[in-house]
CSV table of C-alpha atoms in Angstrom, one decimal:
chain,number,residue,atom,x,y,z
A,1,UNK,CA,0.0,0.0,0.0
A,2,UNK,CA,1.1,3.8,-0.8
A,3,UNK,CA,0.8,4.5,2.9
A,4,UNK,CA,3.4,2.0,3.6
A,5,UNK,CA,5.7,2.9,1.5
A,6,UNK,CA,6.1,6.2,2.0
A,7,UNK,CA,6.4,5.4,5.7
A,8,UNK,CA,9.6,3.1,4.0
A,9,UNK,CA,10.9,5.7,1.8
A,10,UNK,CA,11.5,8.1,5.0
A,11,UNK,CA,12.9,5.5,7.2
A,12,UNK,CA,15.3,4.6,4.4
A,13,UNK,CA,16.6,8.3,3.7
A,14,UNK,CA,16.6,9.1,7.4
A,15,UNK,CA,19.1,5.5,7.7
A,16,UNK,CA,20.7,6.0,4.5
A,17,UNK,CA,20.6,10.1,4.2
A,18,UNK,CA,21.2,10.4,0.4
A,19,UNK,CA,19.9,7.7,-2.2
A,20,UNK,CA,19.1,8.2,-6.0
A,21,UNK,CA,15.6,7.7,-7.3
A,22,UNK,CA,17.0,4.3,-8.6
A,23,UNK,CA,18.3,2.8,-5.4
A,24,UNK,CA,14.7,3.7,-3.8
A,25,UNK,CA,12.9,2.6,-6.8
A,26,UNK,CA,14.7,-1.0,-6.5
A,27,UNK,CA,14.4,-1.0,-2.9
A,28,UNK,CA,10.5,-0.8,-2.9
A,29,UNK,CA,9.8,-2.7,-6.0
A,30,UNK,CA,8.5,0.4,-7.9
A,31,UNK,CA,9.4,2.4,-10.9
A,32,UNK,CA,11.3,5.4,-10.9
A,33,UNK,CA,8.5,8.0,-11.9
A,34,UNK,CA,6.1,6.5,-8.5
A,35,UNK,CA,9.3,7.6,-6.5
A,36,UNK,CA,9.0,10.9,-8.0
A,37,UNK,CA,5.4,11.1,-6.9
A,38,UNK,CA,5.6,10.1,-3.6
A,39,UNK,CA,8.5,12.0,-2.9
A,40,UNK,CA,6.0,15.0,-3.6
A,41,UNK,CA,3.2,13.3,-1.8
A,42,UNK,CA,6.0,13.4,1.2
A,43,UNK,CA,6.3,17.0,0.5
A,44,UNK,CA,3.1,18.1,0.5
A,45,UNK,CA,1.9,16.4,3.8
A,46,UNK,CA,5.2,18.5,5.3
A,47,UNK,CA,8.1,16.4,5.0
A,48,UNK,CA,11.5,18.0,3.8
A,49,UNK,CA,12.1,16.0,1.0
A,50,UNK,CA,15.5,17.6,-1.1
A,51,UNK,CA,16.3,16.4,-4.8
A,52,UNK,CA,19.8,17.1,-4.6
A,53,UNK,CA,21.5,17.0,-8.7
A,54,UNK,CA,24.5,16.1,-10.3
A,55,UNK,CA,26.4,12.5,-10.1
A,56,UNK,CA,26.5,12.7,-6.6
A,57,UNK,CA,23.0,13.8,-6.1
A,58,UNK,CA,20.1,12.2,-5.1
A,59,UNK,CA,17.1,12.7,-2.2
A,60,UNK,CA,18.0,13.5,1.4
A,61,UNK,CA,16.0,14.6,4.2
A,62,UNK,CA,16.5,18.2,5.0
A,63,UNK,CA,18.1,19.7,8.2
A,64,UNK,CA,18.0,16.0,9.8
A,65,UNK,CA,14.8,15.4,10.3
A,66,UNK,CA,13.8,12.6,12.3
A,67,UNK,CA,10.0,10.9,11.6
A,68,UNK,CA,8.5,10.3,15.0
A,69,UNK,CA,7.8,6.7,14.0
A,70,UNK,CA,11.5,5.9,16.0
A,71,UNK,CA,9.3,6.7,18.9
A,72,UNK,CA,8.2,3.5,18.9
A,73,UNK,CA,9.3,1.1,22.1
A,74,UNK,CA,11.0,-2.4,21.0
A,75,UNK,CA,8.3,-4.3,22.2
A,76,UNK,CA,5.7,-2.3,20.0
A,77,UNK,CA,7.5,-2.4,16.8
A,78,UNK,CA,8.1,-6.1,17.4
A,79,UNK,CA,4.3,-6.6,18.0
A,80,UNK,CA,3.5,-4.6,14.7
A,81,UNK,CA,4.9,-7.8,12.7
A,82,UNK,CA,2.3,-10.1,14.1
A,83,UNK,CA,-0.6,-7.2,14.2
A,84,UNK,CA,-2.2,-8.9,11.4
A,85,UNK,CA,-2.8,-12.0,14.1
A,86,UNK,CA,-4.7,-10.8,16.8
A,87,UNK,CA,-5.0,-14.1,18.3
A,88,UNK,CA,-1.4,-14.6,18.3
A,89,UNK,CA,-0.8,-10.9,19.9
A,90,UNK,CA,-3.4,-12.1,22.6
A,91,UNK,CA,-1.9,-15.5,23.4
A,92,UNK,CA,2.1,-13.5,23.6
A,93,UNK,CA,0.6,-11.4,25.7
A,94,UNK,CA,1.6,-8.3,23.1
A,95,UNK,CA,-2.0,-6.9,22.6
A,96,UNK,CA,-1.3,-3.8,24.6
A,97,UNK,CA,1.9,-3.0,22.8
A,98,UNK,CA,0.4,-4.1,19.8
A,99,UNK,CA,-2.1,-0.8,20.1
A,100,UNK,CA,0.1,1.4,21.4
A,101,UNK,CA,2.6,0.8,18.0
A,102,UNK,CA,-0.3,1.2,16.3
A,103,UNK,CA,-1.8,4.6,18.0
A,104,UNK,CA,1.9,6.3,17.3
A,105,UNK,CA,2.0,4.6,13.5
A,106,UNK,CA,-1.1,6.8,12.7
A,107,UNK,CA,0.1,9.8,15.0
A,108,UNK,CA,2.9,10.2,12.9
A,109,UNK,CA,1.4,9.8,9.3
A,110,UNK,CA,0.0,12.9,7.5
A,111,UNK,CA,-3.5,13.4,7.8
A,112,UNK,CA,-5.3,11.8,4.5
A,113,UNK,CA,-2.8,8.5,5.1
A,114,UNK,CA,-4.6,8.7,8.8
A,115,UNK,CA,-7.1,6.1,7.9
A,116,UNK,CA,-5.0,3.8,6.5
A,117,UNK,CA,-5.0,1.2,9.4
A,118,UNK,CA,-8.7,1.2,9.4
A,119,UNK,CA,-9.2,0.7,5.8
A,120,UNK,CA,-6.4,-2.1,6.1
A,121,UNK,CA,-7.8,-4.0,9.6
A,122,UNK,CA,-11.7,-3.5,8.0
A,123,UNK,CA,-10.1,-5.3,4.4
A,124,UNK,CA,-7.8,-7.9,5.6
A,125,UNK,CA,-8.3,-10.2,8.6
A,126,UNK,CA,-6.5,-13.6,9.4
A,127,UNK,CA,-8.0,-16.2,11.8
A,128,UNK,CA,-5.3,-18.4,12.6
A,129,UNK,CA,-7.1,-21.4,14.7
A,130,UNK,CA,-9.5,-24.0,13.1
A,131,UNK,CA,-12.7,-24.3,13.1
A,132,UNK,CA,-14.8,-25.7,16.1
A,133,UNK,CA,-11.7,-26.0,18.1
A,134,UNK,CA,-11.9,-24.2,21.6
A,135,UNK,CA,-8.8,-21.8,22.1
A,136,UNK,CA,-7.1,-22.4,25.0
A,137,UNK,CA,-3.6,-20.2,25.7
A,138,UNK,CA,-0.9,-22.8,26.9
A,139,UNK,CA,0.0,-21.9,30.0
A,140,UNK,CA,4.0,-21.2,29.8
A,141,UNK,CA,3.7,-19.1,26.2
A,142,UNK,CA,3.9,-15.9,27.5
A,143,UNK,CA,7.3,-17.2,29.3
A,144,UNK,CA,8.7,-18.9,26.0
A,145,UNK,CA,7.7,-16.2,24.4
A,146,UNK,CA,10.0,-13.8,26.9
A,147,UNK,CA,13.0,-16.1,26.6
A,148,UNK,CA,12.6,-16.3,22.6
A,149,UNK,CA,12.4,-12.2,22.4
A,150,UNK,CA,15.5,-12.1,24.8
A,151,UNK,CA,17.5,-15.0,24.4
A,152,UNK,CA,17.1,-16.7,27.2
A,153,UNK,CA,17.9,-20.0,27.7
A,154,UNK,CA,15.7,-22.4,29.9
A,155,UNK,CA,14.9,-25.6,31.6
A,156,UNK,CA,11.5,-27.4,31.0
A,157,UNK,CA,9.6,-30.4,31.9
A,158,UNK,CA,7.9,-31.4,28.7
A,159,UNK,CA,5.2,-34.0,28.7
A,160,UNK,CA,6.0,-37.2,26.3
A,161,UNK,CA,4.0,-40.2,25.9
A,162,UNK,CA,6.4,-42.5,28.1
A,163,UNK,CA,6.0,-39.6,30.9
A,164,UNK,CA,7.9,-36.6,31.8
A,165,UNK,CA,11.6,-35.4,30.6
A,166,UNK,CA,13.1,-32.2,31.7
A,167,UNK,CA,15.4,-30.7,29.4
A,168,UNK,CA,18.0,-27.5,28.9
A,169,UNK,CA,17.0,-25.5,25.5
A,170,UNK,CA,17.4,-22.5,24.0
A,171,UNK,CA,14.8,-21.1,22.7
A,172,UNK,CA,14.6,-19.5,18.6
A,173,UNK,CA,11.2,-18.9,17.9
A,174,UNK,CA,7.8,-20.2,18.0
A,175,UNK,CA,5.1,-21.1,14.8
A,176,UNK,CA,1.8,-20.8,15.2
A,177,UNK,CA,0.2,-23.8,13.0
A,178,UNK,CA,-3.8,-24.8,12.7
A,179,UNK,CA,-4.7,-23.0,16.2
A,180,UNK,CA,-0.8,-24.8,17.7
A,181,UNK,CA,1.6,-23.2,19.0
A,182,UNK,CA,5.1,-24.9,18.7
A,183,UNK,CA,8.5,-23.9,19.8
A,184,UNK,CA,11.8,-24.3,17.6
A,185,UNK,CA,14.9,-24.5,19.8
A,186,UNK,CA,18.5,-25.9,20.2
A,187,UNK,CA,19.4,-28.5,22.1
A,188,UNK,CA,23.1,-30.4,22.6
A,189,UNK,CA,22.2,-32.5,19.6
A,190,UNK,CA,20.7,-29.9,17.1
A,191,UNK,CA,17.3,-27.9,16.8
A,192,UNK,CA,14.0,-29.4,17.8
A,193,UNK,CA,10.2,-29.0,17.7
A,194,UNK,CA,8.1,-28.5,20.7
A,195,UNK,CA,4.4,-28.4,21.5
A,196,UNK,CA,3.8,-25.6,23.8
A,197,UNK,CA,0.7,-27.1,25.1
A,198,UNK,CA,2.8,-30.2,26.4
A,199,UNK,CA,5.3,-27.7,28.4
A,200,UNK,CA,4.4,-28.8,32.2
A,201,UNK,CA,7.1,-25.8,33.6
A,202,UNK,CA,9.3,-23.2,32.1
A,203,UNK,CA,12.1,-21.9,34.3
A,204,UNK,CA,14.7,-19.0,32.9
A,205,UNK,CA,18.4,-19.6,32.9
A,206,UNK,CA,21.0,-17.3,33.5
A,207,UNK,CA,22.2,-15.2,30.8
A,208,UNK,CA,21.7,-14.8,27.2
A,209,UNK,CA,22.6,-17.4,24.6
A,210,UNK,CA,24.2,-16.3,21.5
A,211,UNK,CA,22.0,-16.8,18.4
A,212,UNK,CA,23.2,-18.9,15.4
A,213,UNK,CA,22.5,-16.0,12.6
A,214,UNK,CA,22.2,-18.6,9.9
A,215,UNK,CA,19.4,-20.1,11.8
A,216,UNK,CA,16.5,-19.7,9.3
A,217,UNK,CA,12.8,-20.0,11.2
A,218,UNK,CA,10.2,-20.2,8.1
A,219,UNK,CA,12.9,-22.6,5.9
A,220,UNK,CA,13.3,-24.6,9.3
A,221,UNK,CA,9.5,-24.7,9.7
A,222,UNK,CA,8.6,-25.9,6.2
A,223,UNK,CA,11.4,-28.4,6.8
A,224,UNK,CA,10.5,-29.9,9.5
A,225,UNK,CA,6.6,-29.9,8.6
A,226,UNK,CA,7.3,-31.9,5.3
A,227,UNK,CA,9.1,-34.2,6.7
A,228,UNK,CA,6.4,-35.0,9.4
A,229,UNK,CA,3.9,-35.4,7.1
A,230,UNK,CA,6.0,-37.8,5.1
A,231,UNK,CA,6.9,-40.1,8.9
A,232,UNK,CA,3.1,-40.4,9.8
A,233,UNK,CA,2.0,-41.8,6.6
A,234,UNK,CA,3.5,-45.0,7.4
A,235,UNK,CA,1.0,-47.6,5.3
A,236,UNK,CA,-1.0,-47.5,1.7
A,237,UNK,CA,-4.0,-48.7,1.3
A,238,UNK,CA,-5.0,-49.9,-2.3
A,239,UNK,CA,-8.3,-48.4,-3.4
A,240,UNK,CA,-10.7,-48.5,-6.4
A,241,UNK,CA,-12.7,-45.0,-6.8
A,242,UNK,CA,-16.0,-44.6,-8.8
A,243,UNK,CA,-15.6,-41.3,-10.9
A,244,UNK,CA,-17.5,-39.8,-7.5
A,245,UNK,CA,-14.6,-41.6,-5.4
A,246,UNK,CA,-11.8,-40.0,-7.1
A,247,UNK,CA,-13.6,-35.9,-6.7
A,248,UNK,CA,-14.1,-36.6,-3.1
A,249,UNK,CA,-11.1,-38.2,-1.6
A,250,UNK,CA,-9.0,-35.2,-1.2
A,251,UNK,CA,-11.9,-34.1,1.0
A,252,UNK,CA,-11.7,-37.2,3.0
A,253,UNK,CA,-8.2,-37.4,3.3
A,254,UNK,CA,-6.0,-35.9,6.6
A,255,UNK,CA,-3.6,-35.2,3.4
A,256,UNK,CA,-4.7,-33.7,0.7
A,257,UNK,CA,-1.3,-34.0,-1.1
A,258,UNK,CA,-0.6,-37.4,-0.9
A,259,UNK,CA,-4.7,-38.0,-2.2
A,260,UNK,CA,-3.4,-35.8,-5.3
A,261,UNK,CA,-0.5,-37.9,-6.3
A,262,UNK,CA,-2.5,-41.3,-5.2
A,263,UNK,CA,-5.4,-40.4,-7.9
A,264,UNK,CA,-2.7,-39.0,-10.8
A,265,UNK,CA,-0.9,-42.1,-10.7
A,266,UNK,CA,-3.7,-44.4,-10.5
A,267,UNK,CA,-4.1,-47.3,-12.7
A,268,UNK,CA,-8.2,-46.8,-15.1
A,269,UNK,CA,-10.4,-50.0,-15.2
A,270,UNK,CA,-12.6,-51.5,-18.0
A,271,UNK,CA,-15.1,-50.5,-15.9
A,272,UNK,CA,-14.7,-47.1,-15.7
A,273,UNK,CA,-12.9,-47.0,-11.6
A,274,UNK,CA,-9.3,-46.0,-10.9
A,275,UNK,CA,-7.5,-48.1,-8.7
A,276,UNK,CA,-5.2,-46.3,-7.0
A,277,UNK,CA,-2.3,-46.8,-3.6
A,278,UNK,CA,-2.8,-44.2,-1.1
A,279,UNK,CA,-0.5,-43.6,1.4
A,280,UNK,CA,-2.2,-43.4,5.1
A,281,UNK,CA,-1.2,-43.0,8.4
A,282,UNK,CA,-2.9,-46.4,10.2
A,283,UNK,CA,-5.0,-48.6,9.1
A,284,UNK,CA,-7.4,-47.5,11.7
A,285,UNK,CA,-7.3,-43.8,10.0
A,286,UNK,CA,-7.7,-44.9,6.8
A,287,UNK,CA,-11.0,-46.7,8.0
A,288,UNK,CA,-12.5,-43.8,9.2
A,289,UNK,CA,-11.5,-41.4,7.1
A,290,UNK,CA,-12.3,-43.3,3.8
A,291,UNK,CA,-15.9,-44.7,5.4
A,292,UNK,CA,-16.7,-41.8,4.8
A,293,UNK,CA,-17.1,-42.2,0.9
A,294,UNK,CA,-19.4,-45.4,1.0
A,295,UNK,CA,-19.9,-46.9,-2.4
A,296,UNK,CA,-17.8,-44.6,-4.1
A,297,UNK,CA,-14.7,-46.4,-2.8
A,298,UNK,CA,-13.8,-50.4,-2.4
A,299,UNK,CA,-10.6,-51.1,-0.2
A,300,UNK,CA,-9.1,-54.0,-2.4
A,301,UNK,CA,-5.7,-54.5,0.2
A,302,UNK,CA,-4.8,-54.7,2.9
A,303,UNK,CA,-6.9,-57.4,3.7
A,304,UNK,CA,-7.3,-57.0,7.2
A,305,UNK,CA,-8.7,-53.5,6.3
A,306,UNK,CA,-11.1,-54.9,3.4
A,307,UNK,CA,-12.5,-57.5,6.1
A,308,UNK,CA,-12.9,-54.5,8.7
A,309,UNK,CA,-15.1,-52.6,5.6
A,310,UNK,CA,-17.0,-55.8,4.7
A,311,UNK,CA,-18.2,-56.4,8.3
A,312,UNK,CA,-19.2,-52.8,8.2
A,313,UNK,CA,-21.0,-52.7,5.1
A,314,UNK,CA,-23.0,-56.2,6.7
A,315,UNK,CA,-24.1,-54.6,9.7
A,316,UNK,CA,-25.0,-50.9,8.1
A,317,UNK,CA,-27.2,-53.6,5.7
A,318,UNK,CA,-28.7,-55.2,8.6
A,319,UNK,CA,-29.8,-52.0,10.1
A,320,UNK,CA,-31.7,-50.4,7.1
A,321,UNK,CA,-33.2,-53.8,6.5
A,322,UNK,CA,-35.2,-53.7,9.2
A,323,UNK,CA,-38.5,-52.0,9.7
C-alpha cells in the first residue's frame, strides 16, 4: 500500500541520508516516476524532501529530520509484525503494545494516510485457529515467548507419551500452525520442535545465549513440517474409486497432497474406476477417514482392512433392513 511505502521511503533516507531515485525505486519494488510522486506526496503532507542533482546527487532529508515513528518502544514495533494476528498478539501477551505501535503509527502519518489502518484491519483479517476448536492459551507461552524475544535459555519439563523429561533448551522462535503453538529451539544435539501445550514448567536460565545468525525460522518450519507429514503416513491402502470416489477423496483425506498424487498415478479400469495406492497414516485412520465415501470407494488391500469394511458394510445392511 502507498501508505506504507512512503512510511519506508522516510525511514530509508533518514538510515541512508542520500539515495538516487533508482536505489529507492529498487528498494521498494517500484518504478522510478512512483518515487518521484511520492516524494511530492511526502512533500506536500510536510516532510522536507530535497532532490539534490549532479552524479553525486540524489534525495536527502533536510536539516535531519527525524519521523516520529523511531518513537516506537521495542516491544511495540516487534508486536506490529504479528498485528495482522490478533490471536497470536493475545496469546504473547503483546495486545497492549500491539495498540500502542499502532496509535503512534497513525500519529505520525499525515492526515489523508490517517485512515489507513482502518481501511487495512476492515479489508484484511487472518483467523489463525481452526474451526470448532476451543482456544485455550498454553499456559508457559507468554514465558517462551519472553525467553525467545530475549534469548534466554531455559529448563522445562515437557510432557511425552512415556511420561515426563526435563530438558535444557534454548529457545529460537515459535510457529503458530492450525490454532498450535510450537516452539523451535537448540538442544546439545541440534534444533528441535516443541508443543507448547505439552510444556508442564518453564524456568529461565541465567544469561543470554548467542544466536546462530544462519538459523532460518520459516525454511526450518517448512522443513521440519514436510518431513512429518511424510513419517506419519506410514502404510498404503489400495483403493478403487467410482468417478465420484476420485472428486471426493481429497476431502476425506487428513492429506490432501498425498490424495493428489495417489489419484494422478492411478491405474483406469474397464469399468470405468481408478485403482489407486494411497498412502495413510494407520490402518485404523484410513478406515474412518475413507468410510466416509461409502460406495464410491472399495478397499481392495490390505486385507485386514477390506475385512474390517465388509463387516461394516454387513451390519450398516442389517440395520436399514429392518423396519
Amino acid at each position: 500500500m502507498r501508505a506504507a511505502r512512503l512510511i519506508r521511503m522516510v525511514l530509508l533516507l533518514q538510515h541512508r541520508r542520500t539515495m538516487t531515485a533508482a536505489e529507492i525505486a529498487a528498494e521498494l519494488s517500484v518504478s522510478e516516476r512512483t518515487v518521484t510522486r511520492d516524494v511530492a506526496a511526502l512533500g506536500q503532507a510536510g516532510v522536507p524532501v530535497y532532490a539534490e542533482r549532479g552524479r553525486s546527487g540524489g534525495y536527502r532529508l533536510v536539516g535531519g529530520y527525524r519521523t516520529g515513528l523511531t518513537g516506537i518502544a521495542k516491544g511495540e514495533a516487534e508486536a506490529l509484525f504479528l498485528s495482522g494476528v490478533p490471536s497470536a498478539l493475545r496469546d504473547l501477551g503483546l495486545a497492549d503494545a500491539a495498540s500502542a505501535a499502532r496509535l503512534k503509527v497513525s500519529a505520525a502519518l499525515s492526515p489523508e494516510l490517517r485512515d489507513a489502518p482502518r481501511t487495512v484491519a476492515q479489508r484484511f483479517h487472518l483467523d489463525a485457529p481452526n474451526w470448532w476448536q476451543e482456544v485455550e492459551t498454553p499456559a508457559f507461552l507468554p514465558a517462551l515467548a519472553e525467553a525467545v524475544w530475549d534469548d534466554l535459555p531455559v529448563t522445562v519439563r515437557y510432557r511425552r507419551r512415556n511420561g515426563e523429561v526435563v530438558r535444557e533448551l534454548e529457545p529460537y522462535g515459535l510457529v503458530l500452525k492450525a490454532g498450535v503453538w510450537y516452539l523451535a529451539a537448540a538442544t546439545g544435539g541440534g534444533f528441535r520442535v516443541y508443543r507448547v501445550d505439552r510444556f508442564g514448567e518453564v524456568t529461565a536460565r541465567q544469561g543470554r545465549f548467542v544466536r546462530d545468525e544462519e538459523f532460518d525460522l520459516p525454511g526450518f518450519w517448512d522443513e521440519r513440517a514436510a518431513a512429518f507429514a511424510r513419517s506419519v503416513l506410514r502404510e498404503q491402502v489400495v483403493l478403487r474409486l467410482t468417478p465420484a470416489g476420485v472428486r471426493n477423496l481429497r476431502f476425506v483425506c487428513g492429506d490432501r497432497v498425498a490424495a493428489d498424487e495417489a489419484v494422478a498415478a492411478g491405474t483406469r479400469e474397464e469399468d470405468g474406476r481408478l485403482t489407486v495406492t494411497l498412502a495413510v497414516e494407520s490402518q485404523e485412520v484410513a478406515f474412518g477417514q475413507l468410510f466416509a465415501l461409502g460406495p464410491e470407494a472399495e478397499v481392495c488391500a490390505p486385507a485386514p482392512l477390506r475385512e474390517r469394511f465388509a463387516r461394516a458394510a454387513a451390519r450398516m445392511a442389517e440395520v436399514y433392513r429392518r423396519p
